[in-house]
Amino acid sequence: MKNIEPLFSKNNLKLITNPISKDNPITVQVIGICSALAVTAQIKPAVIMTFSVMFVLALSNVIISFLRKTIPSRIRIIVQLTVVASLVIIVNELLKAYFFDVSKQLSVFVGLIITNCIIMGRLEAFALTNKPWLAFLDGIGNSLGYGVLLIIVSFFRELLGSGTIWGFQVIPECFYNLGYENNGLMILPPMALITIGIIIWIQRSKNKNLIEEK
Amino acid sequence: MENLFNIFVKSIFVDNLVFSTFLGMCSYLAVSKTVKTSTGLGIAVVFVLTITVPVNYLLENYILKQGALSWLNSSFADVDLSFLSFIMFIAVIASMVQLVEMIIEKYSPTLYSQLGIFLPLIAVNCAILGGSLFMQQKQFNTIGEATVYGFGSGIGWLFAIITLAAIREKLTYSNVPAPLRGLGITFIVTGLMAMAFMGFMGIKL
């Protein structure tokens, strides 16, 4: 009889740890960027967005992986979109019920999880060819990698832009009295792009393998 | 007329899909290596947005919104189907893309071969769904306004991707620090372009 691989074997754990650093969905695979930029002006919406994406990605990965042998390949995109859209509707209703203010802040970006390339990308690249448990781990890993980047970006944007972290004032009043001012530009869209650019710069100077050929 | 022109200019410059809401970023970064291919993708996006936004406008106002079904029967006046909007919008977009693809293939094979693989991929471009969701949020009064909004947003996206592609073509000859090469410098260039576009903020015609 064939040996059954333990649920958390080394290879399986790699599915979770790789996307966090050297195979990060945003800085290396370049998927899921739209929402990463738009929800990162503060930490709280970024964290909630991460959990929403984690829920949708892990579950849709599992569902598509269960269905992978029955979906005709010509209509697979429509099937995937339907599964993802139903999961996103659940998330949207839950957010409206329990986190109404954050759901107002995220506005259309909860709906845009449907066309977030991170979801379609992982469904196409992984769930269609792998078993449900592996697909589940892949979903969790990729959404963690996405979340780590979102939290780093939103940490700097909130700290420098409004002097707060998770809504609490961290820069003391006496700094402001001495003439320190919040950098309003950090809250605006352009600095999100530049912050990610700088993160990519730092990551690639540490990990030379990721540098692109000329 | 003035109102339509105002919506048109605003959707191109002030609420530009790429620079102020970051929609369609993935294909924007992946396809913008040469001006030629990015023009093709941009035209396809304009095309699909101009069709899907008004169709979704009708769907929203005559089927999904609270009380929208009252034209059928007055007893439906308090039916609210708006929770279904995501799935309906994406279904409309996916089928419209399929339809547009078939029509172009029949009547203009040259355009079809130029657009190539971009057309089917547009169904999952977040700029398209984003256009419809923003249309829902802005609550336009007439279908004309919604159409102009869709067309203008498409033109704004086309404008952004062609500009970036032109800059990237020049960038290949410049000496960028190795870790920034490719993706990193593209992000920073887009950030600087977005800063320039902020100059349009608050324009009123």
mmCIF file of C-alpha atoms in Angstrom, chain A residues 26-28 30-35 37-38 74 77-78 81-82 85-86 88-89 92-93 96 104 107-112 114-118 120 157 185 188-194 196-198 200-201 204-205 208 211-214, chain B residues 18-27 29 33 82-87 90 94-95 98 120-121 123-127 129-130 133-134 137 168 172-184 187-188 190-192 194-195 198 201:
data_model
loop_
_atom_site.group_PDB
_atom_site.id
_atom_site.type_symbol
_atom_site.label_atom_id
_atom_site.label_comp_id
_atom_site.label_asym_id
_atom_site.label_seq_id
_atom_site.Cartn_x
_atom_site.Cartn_y
_atom_site.Cartn_z
ATOM 1 C CA ILE A 26 2.145 40.828 -5.203
ATOM 2 C CA THR A 27 5.853 41.523 -5.526
ATOM 3 C CA VAL A 28 6.870 38.396 -7.473
ATOM 4 C CA VAL A 30 2.407 40.411 -9.835
ATOM 5 C CA ILE A 31 -1.226 39.477 -9.205
ATOM 6 C CA GLY A 32 -3.834 41.127 -6.996
ATOM 7 C CA ILE A 33 -2.345 44.589 -7.104
ATOM 8 C CA CYS A 34 -5.487 46.709 -7.571
ATOM 9 C CA SER A 35 -6.890 46.138 -4.121
ATOM 10 C CA LEU A 37 -3.074 49.710 -3.424
ATOM 11 C CA ALA A 38 -6.563 50.961 -2.780
ATOM 12 C CA ARG A 74 -14.224 25.796 -22.492
ATOM 13 C CA ILE A 77 -13.899 30.790 -16.536
ATOM 14 C CA ILE A 78 -17.651 31.269 -16.185
ATOM 15 C CA LEU A 81 -16.567 33.403 -11.761
ATOM 16 C CA THR A 82 -19.898 32.058 -10.496
ATOM 17 C CA ALA A 85 -19.038 35.705 -7.013
ATOM 18 C CA SER A 86 -21.285 33.691 -4.679
ATOM 19 C CA VAL A 88 -17.950 37.297 -2.366
ATOM 20 C CA ILE A 89 -21.664 37.984 -1.872
ATOM 21 C CA ASN A 92 -20.127 41.348 1.545
ATOM 22 C CA GLU A 93 -23.293 40.588 3.509
ATOM 23 C CA LYS A 96 -22.298 44.839 6.122
ATOM 24 C CA LYS A 104 -18.366 51.615 3.806
ATOM 25 C CA SER A 107 -16.839 50.390 -0.817
ATOM 26 C CA VAL A 108 -16.540 48.729 -4.211
ATOM 27 C CA PHE A 109 -13.345 46.895 -3.405
ATOM 28 C CA VAL A 110 -15.141 44.030 -1.659
ATOM 29 C CA GLY A 111 -17.045 43.407 -4.900
ATOM 30 C CA LEU A 112 -13.835 43.666 -6.845
ATOM 31 C CA ILE A 114 -14.358 38.715 -7.766
ATOM 32 C CA THR A 115 -12.024 39.978 -10.456
ATOM 33 C CA ASN A 116 -8.989 40.157 -8.202
ATOM 34 C CA CYS A 117 -6.358 38.443 -10.324
ATOM 35 C CA ILE A 118 -5.006 36.661 -7.245
ATOM 36 C CA MET A 120 -8.394 33.694 -10.846
ATOM 37 C CA ARG A 157 1.061 54.851 5.139
ATOM 38 C CA LEU A 185 0.714 62.813 0.549
ATOM 39 C CA LEU A 188 -3.176 59.806 -1.392
ATOM 40 C CA PRO A 189 -3.005 57.153 -4.152
ATOM 41 C CA PRO A 190 0.461 57.910 -5.652
ATOM 42 C CA MET A 191 2.367 57.048 -2.476
ATOM 43 C CA ALA A 192 0.828 53.564 -2.389
ATOM 44 C CA LEU A 193 2.481 52.827 -5.724
ATOM 45 C CA ILE A 194 5.802 54.291 -4.653
ATOM 46 C CA ILE A 196 5.263 49.100 -3.124
ATOM 47 C CA GLY A 197 8.028 50.079 -5.556
ATOM 48 C CA ILE A 198 10.391 50.610 -2.622
ATOM 49 C CA ILE A 200 10.148 45.498 -4.287
ATOM 50 C CA TRP A 201 13.512 47.272 -4.385
ATOM 51 C CA ARG A 204 15.122 42.175 -4.663
ATOM 52 C CA SER A 205 18.326 43.613 -3.310
ATOM 53 C CA LYS A 208 19.312 38.437 -5.992
ATOM 54 C CA ILE A 211 16.267 40.426 -10.277
ATOM 55 C CA GLU A 212 14.865 40.644 -13.812
ATOM 56 C CA GLU A 213 17.040 40.047 -16.868
ATOM 57 C CA LYS A 214 17.855 43.094 -18.884
ATOM 58 C CA VAL B 18 -5.785 53.612 -13.055
ATOM 59 C CA PHE B 19 -4.459 56.635 -11.201
ATOM 60 C CA SER B 20 -7.178 57.327 -8.680
ATOM 61 C CA THR B 21 -8.750 53.923 -8.051
ATOM 62 C CA PHE B 22 -6.068 51.459 -9.281
ATOM 63 C CA LEU B 23 -8.432 49.366 -11.371
ATOM 64 C CA GLY B 24 -7.096 47.033 -14.033
ATOM 65 C CA MET B 25 -3.614 47.226 -12.526
ATOM 66 C CA CYS B 26 -2.651 43.628 -13.328
ATOM 67 C CA SER B 27 -3.060 43.833 -17.087
ATOM 68 C CA LEU B 29 1.496 46.246 -15.596
ATOM 69 C CA LYS B 33 5.775 46.624 -22.571
ATOM 70 C CA SER B 82 -29.472 44.351 -4.787
ATOM 71 C CA PHE B 83 -27.521 41.603 -2.990
ATOM 72 C CA LEU B 84 -27.494 39.780 -6.338
ATOM 73 C CA SER B 85 -25.771 42.628 -8.158
ATOM 74 C CA PHE B 86 -22.223 41.160 -8.074
ATOM 75 C CA ILE B 87 -23.199 37.881 -9.666
ATOM 76 C CA ILE B 90 -20.196 39.547 -13.716
ATOM 77 C CA ALA B 94 -18.717 37.544 -19.232
ATOM 78 C CA SER B 95 -21.511 37.033 -21.757
ATOM 79 C CA GLN B 98 -18.270 36.536 -25.539
ATOM 80 C CA PRO B 120 -11.523 36.871 -23.548
ATOM 81 C CA LEU B 121 -9.219 37.985 -20.730
ATOM 82 C CA ALA B 123 -13.913 39.479 -18.602
ATOM 83 C CA VAL B 124 -11.641 39.172 -15.585
ATOM 84 C CA ASN B 125 -10.131 42.647 -15.819
ATOM 85 C CA CYS B 126 -11.174 44.519 -12.688
ATOM 86 C CA ALA B 127 -11.521 47.795 -14.615
ATOM 87 C CA LEU B 129 -16.437 45.242 -13.127
ATOM 88 C CA GLY B 130 -15.137 48.348 -11.344
ATOM 89 C CA LEU B 133 -19.776 49.052 -9.541
ATOM 90 C CA PHE B 134 -18.858 52.738 -9.600
ATOM 91 C CA GLN B 137 -22.498 53.910 -6.567
ATOM 92 C CA ARG B 168 8.676 51.923 -20.639
ATOM 93 C CA THR B 172 14.865 50.068 -21.660
ATOM 94 C CA TYR B 173 17.728 52.335 -22.712
ATOM 95 C CA SER B 174 18.290 53.853 -19.294
ATOM 96 C CA ASN B 175 20.461 52.591 -16.502
ATOM 97 C CA VAL B 176 18.099 51.482 -13.756
ATOM 98 C CA PRO B 177 19.554 49.961 -10.527
ATOM 99 C CA ALA B 178 19.409 46.171 -10.927
ATOM 100 C CA PRO B 179 16.899 45.332 -8.145
ATOM 101 C CA LEU B 180 14.495 47.991 -9.435
ATOM 102 C CA ARG B 181 14.630 46.758 -13.018
ATOM 103 C CA GLY B 182 11.291 45.835 -14.575
ATOM 104 C CA LEU B 183 8.512 45.777 -12.008
ATOM 105 C CA GLY B 184 9.951 48.111 -9.369
ATOM 106 C CA PHE B 187 5.549 51.061 -9.954
ATOM 107 C CA ILE B 188 7.526 54.193 -9.221
ATOM 108 C CA THR B 190 3.155 54.982 -12.272
ATOM 109 C CA GLY B 191 3.293 56.669 -8.868
ATOM 110 C CA LEU B 192 4.872 59.771 -10.395
ATOM 111 C CA ALA B 194 -0.492 59.517 -10.600
ATOM 112 C CA MET B 195 1.004 62.507 -8.784
ATOM 113 C CA MET B 198 -3.607 64.745 -9.030
ATOM 114 C CA MET B 201 -8.342 67.076 -8.902
#
